[in-house]
GROMACS .gro file of C-alpha atoms in nm:
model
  321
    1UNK     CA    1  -0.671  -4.411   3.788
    2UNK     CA    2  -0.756  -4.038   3.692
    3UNK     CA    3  -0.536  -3.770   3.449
    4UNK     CA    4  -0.564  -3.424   3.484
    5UNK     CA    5  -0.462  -3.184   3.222
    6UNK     CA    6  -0.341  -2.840   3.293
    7UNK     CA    7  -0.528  -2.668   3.057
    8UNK     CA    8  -0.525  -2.320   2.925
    9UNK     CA    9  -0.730  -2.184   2.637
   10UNK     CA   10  -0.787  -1.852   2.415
   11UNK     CA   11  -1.059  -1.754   2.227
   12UNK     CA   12  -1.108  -1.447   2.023
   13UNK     CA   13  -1.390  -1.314   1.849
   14UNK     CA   14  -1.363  -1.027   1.531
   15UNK     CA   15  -1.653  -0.851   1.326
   16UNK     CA   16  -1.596  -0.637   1.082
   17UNK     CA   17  -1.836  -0.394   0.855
   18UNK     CA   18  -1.705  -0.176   0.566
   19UNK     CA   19  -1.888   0.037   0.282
   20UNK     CA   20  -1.797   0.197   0.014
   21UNK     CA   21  -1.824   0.512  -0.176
   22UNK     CA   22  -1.800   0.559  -0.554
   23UNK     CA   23  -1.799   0.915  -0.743
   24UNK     CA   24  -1.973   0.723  -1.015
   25UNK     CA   25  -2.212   0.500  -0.852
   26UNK     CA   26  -2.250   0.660  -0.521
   27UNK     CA   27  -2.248   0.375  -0.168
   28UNK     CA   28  -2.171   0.048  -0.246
   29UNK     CA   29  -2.008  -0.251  -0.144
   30UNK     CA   30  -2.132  -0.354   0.177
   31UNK     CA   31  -1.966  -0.566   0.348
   32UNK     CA   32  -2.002  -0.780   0.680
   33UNK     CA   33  -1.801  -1.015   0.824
   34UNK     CA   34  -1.720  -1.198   1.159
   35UNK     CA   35  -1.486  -1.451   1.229
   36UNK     CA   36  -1.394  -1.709   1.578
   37UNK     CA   37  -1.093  -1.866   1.672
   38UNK     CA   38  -0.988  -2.050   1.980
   39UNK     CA   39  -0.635  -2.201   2.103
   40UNK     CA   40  -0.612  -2.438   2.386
   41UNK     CA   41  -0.286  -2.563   2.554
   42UNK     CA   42  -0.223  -2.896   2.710
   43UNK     CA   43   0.085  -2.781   2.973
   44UNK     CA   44   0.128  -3.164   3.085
   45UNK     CA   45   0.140  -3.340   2.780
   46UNK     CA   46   0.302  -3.002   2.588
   47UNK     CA   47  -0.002  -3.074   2.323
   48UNK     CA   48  -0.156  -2.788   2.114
   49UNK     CA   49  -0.460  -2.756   1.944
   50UNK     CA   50  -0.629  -2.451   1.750
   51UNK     CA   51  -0.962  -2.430   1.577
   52UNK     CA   52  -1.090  -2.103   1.340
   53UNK     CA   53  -1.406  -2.031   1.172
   54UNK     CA   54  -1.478  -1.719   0.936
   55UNK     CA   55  -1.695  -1.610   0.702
   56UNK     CA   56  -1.833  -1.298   0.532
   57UNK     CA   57  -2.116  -1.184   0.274
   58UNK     CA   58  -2.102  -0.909   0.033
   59UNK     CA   59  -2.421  -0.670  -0.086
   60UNK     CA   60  -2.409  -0.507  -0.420
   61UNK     CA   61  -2.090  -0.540  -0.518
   62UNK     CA   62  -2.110  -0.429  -0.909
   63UNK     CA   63  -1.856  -0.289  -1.150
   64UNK     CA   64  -1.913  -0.093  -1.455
   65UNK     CA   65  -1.925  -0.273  -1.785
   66UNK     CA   66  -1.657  -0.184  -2.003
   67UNK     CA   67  -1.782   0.021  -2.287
   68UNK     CA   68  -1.594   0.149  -2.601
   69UNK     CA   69  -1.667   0.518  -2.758
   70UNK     CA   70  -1.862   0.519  -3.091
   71UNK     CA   71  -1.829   0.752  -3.362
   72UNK     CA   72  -2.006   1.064  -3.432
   73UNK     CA   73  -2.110   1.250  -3.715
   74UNK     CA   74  -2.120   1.630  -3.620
   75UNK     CA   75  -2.281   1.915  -3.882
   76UNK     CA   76  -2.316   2.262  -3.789
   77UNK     CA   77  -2.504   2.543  -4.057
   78UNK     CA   78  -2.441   2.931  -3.993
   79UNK     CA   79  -2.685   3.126  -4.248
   80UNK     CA   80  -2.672   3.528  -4.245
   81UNK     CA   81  -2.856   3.741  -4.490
   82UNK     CA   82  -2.976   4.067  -4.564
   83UNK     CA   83  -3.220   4.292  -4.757
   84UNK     CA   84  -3.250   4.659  -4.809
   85UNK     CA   85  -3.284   4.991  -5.053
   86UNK     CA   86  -3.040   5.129  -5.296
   87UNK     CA   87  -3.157   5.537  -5.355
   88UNK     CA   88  -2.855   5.785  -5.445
   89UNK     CA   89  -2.804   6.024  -5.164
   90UNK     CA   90  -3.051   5.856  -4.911
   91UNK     CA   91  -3.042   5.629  -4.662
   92UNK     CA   92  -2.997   5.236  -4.695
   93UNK     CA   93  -3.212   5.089  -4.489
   94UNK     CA   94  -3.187   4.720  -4.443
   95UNK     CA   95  -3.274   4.426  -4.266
   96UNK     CA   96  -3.056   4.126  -4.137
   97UNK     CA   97  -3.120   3.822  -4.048
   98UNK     CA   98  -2.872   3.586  -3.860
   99UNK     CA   99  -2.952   3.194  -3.805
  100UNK     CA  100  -2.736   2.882  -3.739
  101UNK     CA  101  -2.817   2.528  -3.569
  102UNK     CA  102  -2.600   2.245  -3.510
  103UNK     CA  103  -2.682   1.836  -3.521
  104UNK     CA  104  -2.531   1.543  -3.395
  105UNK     CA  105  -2.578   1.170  -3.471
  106UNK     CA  106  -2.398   0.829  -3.436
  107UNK     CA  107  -2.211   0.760  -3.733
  108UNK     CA  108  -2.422   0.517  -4.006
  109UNK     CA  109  -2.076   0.291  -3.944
  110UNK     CA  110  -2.129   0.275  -3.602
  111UNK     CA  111  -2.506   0.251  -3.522
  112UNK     CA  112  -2.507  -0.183  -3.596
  113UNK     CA  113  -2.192  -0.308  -3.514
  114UNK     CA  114  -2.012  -0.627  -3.350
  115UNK     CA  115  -1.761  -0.604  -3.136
  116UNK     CA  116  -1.557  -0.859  -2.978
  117UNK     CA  117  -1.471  -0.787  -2.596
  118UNK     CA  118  -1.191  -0.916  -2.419
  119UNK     CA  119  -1.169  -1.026  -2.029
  120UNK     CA  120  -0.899  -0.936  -1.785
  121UNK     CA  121  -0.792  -1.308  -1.838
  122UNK     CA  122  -0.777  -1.284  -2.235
  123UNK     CA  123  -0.605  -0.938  -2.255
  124UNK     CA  124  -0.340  -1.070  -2.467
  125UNK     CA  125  -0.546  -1.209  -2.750
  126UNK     CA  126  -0.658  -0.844  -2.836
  127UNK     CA  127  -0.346  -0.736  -3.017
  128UNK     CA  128  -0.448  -0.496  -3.320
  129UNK     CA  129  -0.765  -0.666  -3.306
  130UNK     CA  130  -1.100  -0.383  -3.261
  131UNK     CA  131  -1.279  -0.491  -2.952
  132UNK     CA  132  -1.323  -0.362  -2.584
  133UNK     CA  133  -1.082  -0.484  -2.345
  134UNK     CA  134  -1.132  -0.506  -1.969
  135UNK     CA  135  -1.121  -0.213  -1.760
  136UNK     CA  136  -1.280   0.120  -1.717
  137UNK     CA  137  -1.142   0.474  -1.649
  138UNK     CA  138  -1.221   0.678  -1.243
  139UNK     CA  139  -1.318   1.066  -1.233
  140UNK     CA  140  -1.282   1.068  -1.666
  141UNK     CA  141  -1.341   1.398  -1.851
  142UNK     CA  142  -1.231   1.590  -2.116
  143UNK     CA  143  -0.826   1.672  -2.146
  144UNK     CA  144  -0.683   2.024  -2.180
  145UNK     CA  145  -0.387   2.191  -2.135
  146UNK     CA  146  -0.436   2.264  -1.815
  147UNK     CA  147  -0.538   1.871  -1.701
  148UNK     CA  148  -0.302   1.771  -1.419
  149UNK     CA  149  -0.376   1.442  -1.365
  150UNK     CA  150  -0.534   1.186  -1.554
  151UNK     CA  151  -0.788   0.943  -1.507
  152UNK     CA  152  -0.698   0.642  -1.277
  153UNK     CA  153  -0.695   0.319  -1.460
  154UNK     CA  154  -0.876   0.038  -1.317
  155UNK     CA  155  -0.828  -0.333  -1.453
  156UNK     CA  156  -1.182  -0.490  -1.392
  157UNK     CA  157  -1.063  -0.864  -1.261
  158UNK     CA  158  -1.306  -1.136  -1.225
  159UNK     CA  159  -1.355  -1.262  -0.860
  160UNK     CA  160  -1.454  -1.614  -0.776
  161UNK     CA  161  -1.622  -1.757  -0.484
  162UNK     CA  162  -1.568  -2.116  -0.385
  163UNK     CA  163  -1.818  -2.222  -0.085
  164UNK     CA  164  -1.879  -2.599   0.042
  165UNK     CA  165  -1.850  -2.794   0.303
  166UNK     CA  166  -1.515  -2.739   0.526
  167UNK     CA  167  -1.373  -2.563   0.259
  168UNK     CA  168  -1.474  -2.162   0.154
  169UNK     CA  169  -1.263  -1.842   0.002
  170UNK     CA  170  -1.280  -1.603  -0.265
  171UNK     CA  171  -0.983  -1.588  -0.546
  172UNK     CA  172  -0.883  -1.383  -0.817
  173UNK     CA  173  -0.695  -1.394  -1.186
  174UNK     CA  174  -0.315  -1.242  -1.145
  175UNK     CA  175  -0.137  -1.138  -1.478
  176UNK     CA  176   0.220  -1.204  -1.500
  177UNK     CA  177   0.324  -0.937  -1.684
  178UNK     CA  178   0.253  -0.577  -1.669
  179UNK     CA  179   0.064  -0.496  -1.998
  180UNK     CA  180  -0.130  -0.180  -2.180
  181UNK     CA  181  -0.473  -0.105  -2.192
  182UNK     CA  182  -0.663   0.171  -2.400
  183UNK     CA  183  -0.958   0.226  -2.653
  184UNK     CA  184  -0.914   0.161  -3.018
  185UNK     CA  185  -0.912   0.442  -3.262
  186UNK     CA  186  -1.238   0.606  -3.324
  187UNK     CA  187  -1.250   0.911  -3.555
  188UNK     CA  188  -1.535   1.166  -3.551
  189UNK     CA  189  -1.627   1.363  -3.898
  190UNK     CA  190  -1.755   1.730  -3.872
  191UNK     CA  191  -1.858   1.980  -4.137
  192UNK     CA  192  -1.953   2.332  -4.064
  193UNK     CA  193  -2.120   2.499  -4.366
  194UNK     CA  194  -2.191   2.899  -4.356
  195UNK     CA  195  -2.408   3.103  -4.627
  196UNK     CA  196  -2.448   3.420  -4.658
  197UNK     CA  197  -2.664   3.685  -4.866
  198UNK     CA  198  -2.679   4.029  -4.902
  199UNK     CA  199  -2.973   4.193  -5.219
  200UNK     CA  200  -3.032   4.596  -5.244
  201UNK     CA  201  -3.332   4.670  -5.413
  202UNK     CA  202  -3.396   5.066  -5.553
  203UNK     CA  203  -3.266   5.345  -5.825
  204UNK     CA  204  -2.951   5.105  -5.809
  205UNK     CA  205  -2.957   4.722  -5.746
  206UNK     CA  206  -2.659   4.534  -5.578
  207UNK     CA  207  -2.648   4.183  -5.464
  208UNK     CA  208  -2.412   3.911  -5.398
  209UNK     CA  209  -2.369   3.548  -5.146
  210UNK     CA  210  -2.115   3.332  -5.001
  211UNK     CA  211  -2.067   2.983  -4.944
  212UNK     CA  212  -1.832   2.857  -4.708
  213UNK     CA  213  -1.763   2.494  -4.626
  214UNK     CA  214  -1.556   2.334  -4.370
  215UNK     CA  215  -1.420   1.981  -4.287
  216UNK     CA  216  -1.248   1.878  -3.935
  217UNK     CA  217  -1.177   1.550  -3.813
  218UNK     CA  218  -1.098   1.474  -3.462
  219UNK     CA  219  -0.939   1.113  -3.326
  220UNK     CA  220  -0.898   0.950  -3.022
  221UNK     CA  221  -0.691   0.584  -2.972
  222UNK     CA  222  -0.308   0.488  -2.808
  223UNK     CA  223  -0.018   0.652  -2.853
  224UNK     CA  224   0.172   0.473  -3.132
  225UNK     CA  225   0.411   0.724  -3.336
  226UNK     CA  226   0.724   0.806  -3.081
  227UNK     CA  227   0.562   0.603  -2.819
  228UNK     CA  228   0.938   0.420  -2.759
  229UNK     CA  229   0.875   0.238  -2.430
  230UNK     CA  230   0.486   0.106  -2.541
  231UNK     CA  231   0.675  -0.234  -2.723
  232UNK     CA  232   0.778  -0.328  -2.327
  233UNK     CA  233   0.416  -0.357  -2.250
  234UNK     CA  234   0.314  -0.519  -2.550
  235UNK     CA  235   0.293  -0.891  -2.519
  236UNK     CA  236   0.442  -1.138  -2.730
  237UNK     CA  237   0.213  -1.398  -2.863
  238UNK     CA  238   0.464  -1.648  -2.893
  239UNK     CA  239   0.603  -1.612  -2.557
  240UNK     CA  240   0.246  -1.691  -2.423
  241UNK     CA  241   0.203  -2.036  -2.609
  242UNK     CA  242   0.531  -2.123  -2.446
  243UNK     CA  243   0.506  -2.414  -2.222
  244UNK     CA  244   0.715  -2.321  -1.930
  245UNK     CA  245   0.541  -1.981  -1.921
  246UNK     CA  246   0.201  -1.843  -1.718
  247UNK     CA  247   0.040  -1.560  -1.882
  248UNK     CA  248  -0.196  -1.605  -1.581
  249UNK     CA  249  -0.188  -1.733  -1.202
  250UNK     CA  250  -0.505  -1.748  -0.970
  251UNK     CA  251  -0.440  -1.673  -0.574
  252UNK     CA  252  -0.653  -1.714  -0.295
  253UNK     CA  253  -0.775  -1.371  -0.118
  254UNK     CA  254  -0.535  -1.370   0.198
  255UNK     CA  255  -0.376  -1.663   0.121
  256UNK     CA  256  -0.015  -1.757   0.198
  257UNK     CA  257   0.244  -1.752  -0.093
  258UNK     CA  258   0.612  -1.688  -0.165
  259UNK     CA  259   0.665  -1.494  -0.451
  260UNK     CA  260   1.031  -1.612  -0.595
  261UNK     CA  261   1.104  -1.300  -0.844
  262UNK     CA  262   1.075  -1.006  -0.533
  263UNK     CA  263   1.345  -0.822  -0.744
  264UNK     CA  264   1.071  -0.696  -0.982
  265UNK     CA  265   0.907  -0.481  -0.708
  266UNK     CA  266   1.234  -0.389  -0.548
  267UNK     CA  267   1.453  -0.284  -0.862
  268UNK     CA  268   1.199  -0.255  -1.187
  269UNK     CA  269   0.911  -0.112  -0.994
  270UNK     CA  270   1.152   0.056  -0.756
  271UNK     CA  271   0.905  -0.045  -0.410
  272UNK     CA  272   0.675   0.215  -0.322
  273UNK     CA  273   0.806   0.521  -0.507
  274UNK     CA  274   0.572   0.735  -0.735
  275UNK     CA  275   0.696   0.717  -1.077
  276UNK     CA  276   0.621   0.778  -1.418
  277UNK     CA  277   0.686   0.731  -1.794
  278UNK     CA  278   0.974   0.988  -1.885
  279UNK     CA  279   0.833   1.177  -2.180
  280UNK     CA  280   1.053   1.459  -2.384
  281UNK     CA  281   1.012   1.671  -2.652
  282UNK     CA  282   0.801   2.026  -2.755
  283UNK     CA  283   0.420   1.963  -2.768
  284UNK     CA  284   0.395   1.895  -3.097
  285UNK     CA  285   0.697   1.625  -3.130
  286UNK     CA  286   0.706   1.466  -2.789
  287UNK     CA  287   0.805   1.147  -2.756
  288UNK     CA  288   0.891   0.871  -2.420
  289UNK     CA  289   1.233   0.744  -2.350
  290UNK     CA  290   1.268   0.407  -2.186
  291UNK     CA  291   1.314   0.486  -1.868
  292UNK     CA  292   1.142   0.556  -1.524
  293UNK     CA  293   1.098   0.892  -1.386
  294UNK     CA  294   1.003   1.073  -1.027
  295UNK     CA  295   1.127   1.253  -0.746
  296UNK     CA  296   1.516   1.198  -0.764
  297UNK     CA  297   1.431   0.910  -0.970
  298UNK     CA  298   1.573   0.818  -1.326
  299UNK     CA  299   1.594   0.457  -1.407
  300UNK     CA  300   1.552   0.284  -1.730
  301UNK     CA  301   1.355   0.065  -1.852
  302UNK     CA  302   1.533  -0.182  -2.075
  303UNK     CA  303   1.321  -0.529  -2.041
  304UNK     CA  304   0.959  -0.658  -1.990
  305UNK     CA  305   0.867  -0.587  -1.613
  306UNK     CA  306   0.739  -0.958  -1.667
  307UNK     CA  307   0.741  -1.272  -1.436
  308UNK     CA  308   0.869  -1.577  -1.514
  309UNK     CA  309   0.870  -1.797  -1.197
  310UNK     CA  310   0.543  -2.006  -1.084
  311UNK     CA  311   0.371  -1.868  -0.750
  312UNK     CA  312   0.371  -2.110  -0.445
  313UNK     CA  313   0.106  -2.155  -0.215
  314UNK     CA  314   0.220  -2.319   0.090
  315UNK     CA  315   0.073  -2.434   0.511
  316UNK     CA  316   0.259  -2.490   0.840
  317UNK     CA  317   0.144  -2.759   1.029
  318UNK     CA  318   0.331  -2.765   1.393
  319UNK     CA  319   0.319  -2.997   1.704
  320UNK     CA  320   0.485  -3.046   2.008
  321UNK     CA  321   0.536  -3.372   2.169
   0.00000   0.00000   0.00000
């Protein structure tokens, strides 16, 4: 007795290499990968069977550490003086002499201090807490008046790894609602002090100094005061400690899920569209309106964009008989 299967069978083979490039840390993130599959048919017996094998290894693959701005103690000294003759109906010669220097130094407050630091993961324990939260800032500088873009906020997840036997992947923290994240207030002191000093020595004698002394302060932190759409962002602590609630859900890189709440990208994030925080008012009273703003775009903002539903993982398995 013999059987003979009409057989038919795929296999495909993919490789993959990918590097990065940083402004800050220059190439990094190398990446290789390579991956097999193969699909045979059984035409007689209408039986399937399918078989896959990937992997992948990453080099260097390092973020910043979050850091948070100390304070600064800034003292500049401007000194001018000068020294001459005093004769009646001559000349008054003189001579001047111009210095100044400037200094500065980590605030005494600042140079030993503790500071608690928050992960991606525990963002919403920071509240009005000091400490460093979880992300860092791309391309930062200094802001003018003529800055037209700011820096590009990156949230600094954790990514795990899970590698054994039959089973490998890499997954990642996802918060469920969209939050705030910034520096705390940090105030630098400055004092600017100039002298000056002017003596005529002759027939006549005149003389006299000034002392000038100056005190600035200059502070950095969140917007607070006419802020009006920053309380949708905060995150309520009692809200988190509620049991039917997930502050945060873990998915596997490339994995299948169904997201149940797809009306949050569609109507509160409105899809793909560029949009903004609508801010009003002069420059020295401007404040944000709840609402949503862009190109033929003004939607408000009137709720938490925040999730509520769990996220599903889910696998097909198919066969013919």
């Amino acid at each position: 007795m013999s059987r003979h299967l009409d057989k038919a069978s795929n296999t495909s083979l993919g490789s993959s290499l990918s590097l990065g490039l940083s402004s800050r840390k220059g190439i990094e993130n190398l990446n290789l990968s390579a991956s097999v599959n193969r699909f045979d048919e059984f035409k007689s017996n209408k039986y399937y069977s399918s078989f896959g094998k990937s992997g992948s290894i990453s080099f260097n693959n390092i973020s910043f550490t979050p850091s948070k701005r100390v304070k600064y103690k800034n003292t500049s000294l401007t000194f001018s003086g000068s020294i001459g003759g005093e004769i009646f109906g001559a000349a008054e010669p003189q001579v001047q002499i111009t210095g100044y220097g400037s200094y500065q130094a980590i605030h005494s407050s600042h140079r030993e201090k503790k500071e608690k630091a928050f992960g991606y993961e525990n963002t919403q324990y920071k509240g009005e807490q000091e400490g460093v939260l979880d992300f860092n800032r791309e391309k930062e500088s200094i802001i003018s008046q003529r800055t037209t873009t700011l820096p590009q906020t990156v949230y600094t997840y954790d990514t795990y790894s899970i590698d054994g036997q039959g089973i490998g992947g890499m997954f990642r923290p996802f918060r469920s609602q969209v939050s705030n994240v910034y520096n705390d207030v940090v105030q630098d002191d400055s004092e600017s002090y100039t002298y000056g000093a002017e003596v005529g020595i002759g027939n006549a004698v005149h003389g006299g100094f000034s002392i000038n002394n100056t005190s600035t302060i200059s502070r950095t932190g969140r917007w607070n005061n006419n802020n009006n759409i920053l309380p949708l962002f905060n995150e309520n602590p009692e809200a988190i400690n509620a049991l039917d609630y997930e502050p945060i859900t873990f998915k596997l890189v490339g994995g299948l899920t169904v997201d149940p709440e797809q009306s949050i990208y569609n109507t509160q994030l409105l899809k793909d569209k560029a949009i903004r925080t609508a801010i009003a008012g002069g420059s020295k009273n401007g404040y944000t309106k709840r609402a949503f703003e862009g190109t033929n775009i003004n939607a408000p903002v009137n709720n938490s964009i925040k999730k509520t539903k769990k996220i599903y993982s889910f696998s097909i398995n198919t066969k013919s008989n």
